Coordinates of C-alpha atoms in Angstrom, one line a residue:
M1 CA 0.5 -18.3 -32.2
A2 CA -2.5 -16.3 -32.6
F3 CA -2.7 -15.9 -28.9
I4 CA 1.1 -14.7 -28.8
T5 CA 0.2 -12.4 -31.7
H6 CA -2.9 -10.9 -30.0
R7 CA -0.8 -10.2 -26.8
F8 CA 1.9 -8.5 -28.8
I9 CA -0.6 -6.3 -30.8
R10 CA -2.5 -5.4 -27.6
S11 CA 0.8 -4.4 -26.1
L12 CA 2.0 -2.2 -29.0
S13 CA -1.5 -0.6 -29.5
S14 CA -1.8 0.7 -26.2
S15 CA 1.8 2.1 -26.0
A16 CA 0.4 5.2 -27.8
A17 CA -2.2 5.9 -25.3
R18 CA -1.5 8.8 -22.9
H19 CA -2.0 8.0 -19.2
A20 CA -4.1 10.5 -17.1
A21 CA -2.6 11.7 -13.6
I22 CA -2.5 8.6 -11.2
K23 CA -5.1 8.9 -8.7
H24 CA -6.0 5.4 -7.6
V25 CA -3.4 3.1 -6.4
T26 CA -3.3 -0.5 -5.4
V27 CA -0.5 -1.6 -3.4
I28 CA 0.0 -5.4 -3.1
G29 CA 1.8 -6.5 0.1
G30 CA 1.2 -5.3 3.8
G31 CA 4.6 -5.6 4.9
L32 CA 7.1 -2.7 5.8
M33 CA 7.4 -1.5 2.3
G34 CA 3.9 -1.9 1.2
A35 CA 2.8 0.1 4.3
G36 CA 5.2 2.8 3.6
I37 CA 4.2 3.2 -0.1
A38 CA 0.3 3.3 1.0
Q39 CA 1.0 5.9 3.6
V40 CA 3.0 8.1 1.4
A41 CA 0.4 7.9 -1.5
A42 CA -2.7 8.3 1.0
A43 CA -0.9 11.4 2.5
T44 CA -0.7 13.0 -1.0
G45 CA -4.3 12.5 -1.6
H46 CA -4.2 9.4 -3.6
S47 CA -7.0 6.9 -3.0
V48 CA -5.3 3.7 -1.9
V49 CA -6.2 0.1 -1.7
L50 CA -3.9 -1.9 0.3
V51 CA -3.9 -5.8 -0.3
D52 CA -2.6 -8.8 1.5
M53 CA -3.7 -12.3 2.0
N54 CA -4.3 -12.0 5.6
E55 CA -6.9 -9.4 6.9
D56 CA -5.3 -9.5 10.5
I57 CA -2.1 -8.5 8.9
L58 CA -3.8 -5.6 7.1
K59 CA -5.4 -4.5 10.2
K60 CA -2.2 -4.3 12.0
T61 CA -0.6 -2.6 9.1
V62 CA -3.2 0.2 9.1
K63 CA -2.6 0.6 12.7
G64 CA 1.0 1.0 12.1
I65 CA 0.4 3.6 9.3
E66 CA -1.7 5.4 11.8
T67 CA 1.0 5.4 14.4
S68 CA 3.5 6.7 11.8
L69 CA 1.3 9.5 10.8
K70 CA 0.8 10.5 14.3
R71 CA 4.4 11.0 14.7
V72 CA 4.5 12.9 11.6
A73 CA 1.4 15.0 12.7
K74 CA 3.1 16.0 16.0
K75 CA 5.9 17.6 14.2
K76 CA 3.8 19.3 11.4
F77 CA 1.1 20.5 13.6
A78 CA 3.1 21.2 16.8
E79 CA 1.1 24.5 17.4
K80 CA -2.4 22.9 16.5
P81 CA -2.6 19.4 17.5
E82 CA -6.2 19.3 16.6
D83 CA -5.2 20.1 13.0
G84 CA -2.7 17.2 13.2
E85 CA -5.7 14.6 14.3
A86 CA -7.7 15.9 11.4
F87 CA -4.7 15.3 9.1
V88 CA -4.3 11.5 10.4
Q89 CA -8.1 10.8 10.0
K90 CA -8.2 12.3 6.5
V91 CA -5.1 10.1 5.3
V92 CA -6.3 7.1 6.8
K93 CA -9.9 7.5 5.2
N94 CA -8.0 7.3 1.8
I95 CA -6.9 3.7 2.7
S96 CA -9.1 0.8 2.2
I97 CA -8.0 -2.8 2.6
A98 CA -8.6 -6.0 0.5
T99 CA -7.5 -9.6 0.6
D100 CA -8.4 -10.4 -2.9
A101 CA -5.9 -8.6 -5.4
A102 CA -7.7 -9.4 -8.5
A103 CA -10.9 -7.7 -7.1
S104 CA -9.1 -4.7 -6.0
V105 CA -7.9 -3.8 -9.4
V106 CA -11.0 -4.4 -11.4
E107 CA -12.7 -1.2 -10.4
G108 CA -10.4 1.4 -12.2
T109 CA -7.1 1.5 -10.3
D110 CA -4.4 3.7 -12.3
L111 CA -1.5 2.1 -10.7
V112 CA -0.4 -1.4 -9.1
V113 CA 2.6 -1.3 -7.2
E114 CA 3.7 -4.6 -5.9
A115 CA 5.9 -5.1 -2.7
I116 CA 5.9 -8.8 -2.0
V117 CA 8.3 -11.4 -1.5
E118 CA 11.7 -11.2 -3.7
N119 CA 10.8 -14.3 -5.8
V120 CA 10.3 -13.8 -9.7
K121 CA 8.0 -16.7 -10.1
V122 CA 5.7 -15.5 -7.3
K123 CA 5.7 -12.1 -8.7
Q124 CA 5.0 -13.2 -12.2
N125 CA 2.2 -15.2 -11.2
L126 CA 0.5 -12.2 -9.3
F127 CA 1.0 -9.9 -12.3
G128 CA 0.0 -12.7 -14.7
S129 CA -3.5 -13.0 -13.0
L130 CA -4.0 -9.3 -12.4
D131 CA -3.2 -8.5 -16.2
K132 CA -6.3 -10.5 -17.1
V133 CA -8.8 -8.2 -15.0
A134 CA -7.0 -4.9 -14.5
P135 CA -8.3 -1.9 -16.8
E136 CA -6.4 -1.4 -20.0
H137 CA -4.9 2.0 -18.8
T138 CA -3.7 0.4 -15.5
I139 CA 0.1 0.7 -15.0
F140 CA 2.0 -2.1 -13.3
A141 CA 5.2 -1.6 -11.3
S142 CA 7.3 -3.6 -9.0
N143 CA 9.3 -2.4 -5.8
T144 CA 11.7 -5.2 -6.3
S145 CA 15.4 -4.0 -5.3
S146 CA 17.3 -6.7 -7.3
L147 CA 15.1 -8.7 -9.7
P148 CA 14.9 -7.8 -13.4
I149 CA 11.8 -5.8 -14.2
S150 CA 11.5 -7.1 -17.7
E151 CA 11.6 -10.7 -16.4
I152 CA 8.6 -9.9 -14.0
A153 CA 6.7 -8.0 -16.8
S154 CA 7.1 -11.0 -19.2
S155 CA 4.1 -12.7 -17.6
T156 CA 1.7 -9.7 -18.8
A157 CA 0.5 -8.4 -22.1
R158 CA 1.2 -4.9 -20.8
L159 CA 5.0 -4.4 -21.5
D160 CA 4.5 -0.9 -22.5
R161 CA 2.7 -0.4 -19.0
F162 CA 5.3 -2.0 -16.9
G163 CA 8.0 -0.2 -15.2
G164 CA 9.8 -0.3 -11.8
L165 CA 9.3 1.9 -8.6
H166 CA 11.9 1.1 -6.2
F167 CA 11.2 3.0 -2.9
F168 CA 13.7 3.1 -0.1
N169 CA 13.2 2.0 3.6
P170 CA 11.5 3.8 5.6
V171 CA 9.5 5.1 2.7
P172 CA 8.0 8.2 4.5
M173 CA 11.3 9.4 5.5
M174 CA 13.7 8.5 2.4
K175 CA 13.3 10.8 -0.5
L176 CA 14.6 8.8 -3.4
V177 CA 12.7 6.4 -5.5
E178 CA 14.5 4.8 -8.7
V179 CA 12.1 4.6 -11.5
I180 CA 12.9 1.9 -14.0
K181 CA 12.4 2.0 -17.6
T182 CA 12.7 -1.3 -19.5
P183 CA 13.3 -1.7 -23.3
T184 CA 9.4 -2.0 -23.7
T185 CA 8.1 0.5 -21.1
S186 CA 6.7 3.3 -23.1
Q187 CA 7.7 6.9 -22.6
Q188 CA 4.1 7.7 -21.3
T189 CA 4.4 5.2 -18.8
F190 CA 7.8 6.3 -17.7
D191 CA 6.6 9.9 -17.4
S192 CA 3.4 8.8 -15.5
L193 CA 5.8 6.9 -13.0
L194 CA 8.1 10.1 -12.7
E195 CA 5.0 12.4 -12.3
F196 CA 3.6 10.2 -9.7
S197 CA 7.0 9.9 -7.6
K198 CA 7.1 13.6 -7.7
A199 CA 3.5 13.8 -6.4
L200 CA 4.5 11.9 -3.4
G201 CA 7.0 14.3 -2.7
K202 CA 9.9 12.1 -3.6
H203 CA 13.1 12.8 -5.8
P204 CA 13.0 10.3 -8.6
V205 CA 15.9 9.2 -10.5
S206 CA 15.7 7.3 -13.8
C207 CA 17.6 4.0 -14.6
K208 CA 17.4 1.2 -17.2
D209 CA 16.6 -2.3 -16.3
T210 CA 20.2 -3.4 -14.8
P211 CA 20.9 -5.6 -11.9
G212 CA 20.5 -3.6 -8.7
F213 CA 19.6 -0.3 -10.7
I214 CA 21.7 2.3 -9.2
V215 CA 22.0 2.3 -5.6
N216 CA 22.0 -1.6 -5.0
R217 CA 24.4 -2.1 -7.9
L218 CA 27.0 0.2 -6.4
L219 CA 26.2 -0.6 -2.6
V220 CA 26.0 -4.4 -2.7
P221 CA 29.4 -5.0 -4.3
Y222 CA 30.8 -2.4 -1.9
M223 CA 29.6 -4.3 1.1
M224 CA 30.7 -7.6 -0.3
E225 CA 34.3 -6.2 -0.9
A226 CA 34.3 -5.2 2.8
V227 CA 33.6 -8.9 3.6
R228 CA 36.3 -10.2 1.3
L229 CA 38.7 -7.8 2.9
Y230 CA 37.9 -9.1 6.3
E231 CA 37.8 -12.7 5.1
R232 CA 41.5 -12.0 3.9
G233 CA 42.4 -10.7 7.2
D234 CA 43.4 -7.3 5.7
G235 CA 41.3 -5.5 8.4
S236 CA 39.0 -6.1 11.3
K237 CA 35.4 -5.5 10.7
E238 CA 35.4 -2.9 13.4
D239 CA 38.2 -1.0 11.6
I240 CA 36.8 -1.3 8.4
D241 CA 33.6 0.3 9.6
V242 CA 35.4 3.1 11.4
A243 CA 37.4 3.8 8.4
M244 CA 34.3 4.3 6.2
K245 CA 32.5 6.3 8.5
L246 CA 35.4 8.7 9.6
G247 CA 37.2 8.5 6.1
A248 CA 34.2 8.5 3.5
G249 CA 31.8 10.1 5.8
Y250 CA 29.3 7.2 5.5
P251 CA 26.8 7.2 8.3
M252 CA 27.2 3.4 8.8
G253 CA 30.1 1.1 8.1
P254 CA 29.6 -1.9 5.7
F255 CA 29.2 -4.5 8.3
E256 CA 26.9 -2.4 10.3
L257 CA 25.0 -1.8 7.0
L258 CA 24.9 -5.4 6.2
D259 CA 23.5 -6.1 9.7
Y260 CA 20.9 -3.6 9.2
V261 CA 19.7 -4.7 5.6
G262 CA 19.6 -8.3 6.8
L263 CA 22.4 -10.8 5.8
D264 CA 19.9 -13.1 4.3
T265 CA 19.0 -10.3 1.9
S266 CA 22.2 -9.4 0.8
K267 CA 22.9 -13.0 0.2
F268 CA 19.9 -13.4 -1.9
I269 CA 21.0 -10.4 -4.1
I270 CA 24.5 -11.5 -4.6
D271 CA 23.6 -15.0 -5.4
G272 CA 20.9 -14.0 -7.8
W273 CA 23.5 -11.5 -9.7
H274 CA 26.0 -14.5 -9.6
A275 CA 23.5 -16.8 -11.3
M276 CA 23.1 -14.2 -14.0
D277 CA 26.9 -13.5 -14.5
A278 CA 29.0 -15.8 -12.7
E279 CA 32.2 -14.2 -14.4
N280 CA 31.7 -10.9 -12.8
P281 CA 34.2 -10.9 -9.7
L282 CA 32.0 -8.3 -8.1
F283 CA 28.9 -10.8 -7.8
K284 CA 31.3 -13.5 -6.2
P285 CA 29.6 -15.2 -3.2
S286 CA 31.2 -15.0 0.3
P287 CA 31.6 -18.2 2.2
L288 CA 31.5 -16.2 5.5
L289 CA 28.2 -14.7 4.5
N290 CA 27.0 -17.9 3.5
K291 CA 28.0 -19.5 6.8
L292 CA 26.4 -16.7 9.1
V293 CA 23.1 -17.1 7.1
S294 CA 23.2 -20.9 7.4
E295 CA 23.5 -20.4 11.1
G296 CA 20.6 -17.9 11.3
K297 CA 22.7 -15.1 12.0
L298 CA 21.1 -12.6 9.9
G299 CA 21.7 -9.2 11.5
K300 CA 19.9 -7.0 13.9
K301 CA 16.4 -8.8 13.3
T302 CA 17.9 -11.9 14.8
G303 CA 20.1 -10.3 17.4
E304 CA 23.3 -11.4 15.6
G305 CA 25.2 -11.0 12.4
F306 CA 28.5 -9.7 12.1
Y307 CA 27.9 -8.0 15.3
K308 CA 25.7 -9.0 18.4
Y309 CA 22.7 -6.9 19.5
K310 CA 21.0 -6.9 22.8

């Protein structure tokens, strides 16, 4: 009881503290999303530590970031390529790499952004361990697209300094960031996350800790309803895709989008929501989607999903 009381008091006592501007950022996860977040943060003058368990992955990620920056520089500094090269080198110098997440947050990071596997237990274990060593002022944020922020935050004693920062792929190109405020996120923390998003050149929108936040809460049920329409034989997948592109002005049809996102990712999200609210018809699983995933047909990344790819 004393331990729980201490955690509760620590959480409340810090909620009144105002956070200074975020300057030092630790990004956990060297995958596509982590790399993109690290790139935009470094490009806007933030000091970034990119963390992953494998140093080879990290070196490859930094190389990918450098390649991405060169594409940006080629457009931005078309008239002065030497300025473009200087820009690339300056941004890369803002990024350091580490394989020890705990050690990377000890020296005064202002914000930890997690972009690892979509598994609540893995995320809880990560933040639980970091909570013990991170400075008192450090804000924690998850880039999860579907898991409850409150559930992830429950493994820490800084519920007031925990929120969601949901970036979109590809991060350097996509302007939107969903900033998630849980019932225990302090207003100061929320404001800091909003300002940080703006500092990255993004357009933040605010949302409560509801399944899928804004975009995925609307998008995933839409894609699943398209699959159900196809399962019932009410329309072919090709005609459904064409109808939504020409009739609704969408850049991709729902089946094209499912293949792009990954059928396993979509199944993971809908299964998680169904487990939380089995009575909601919007969250009903799809036999066809389940079948394709079981066969390893996950979309563009495997060469076949609802469509085949060369």
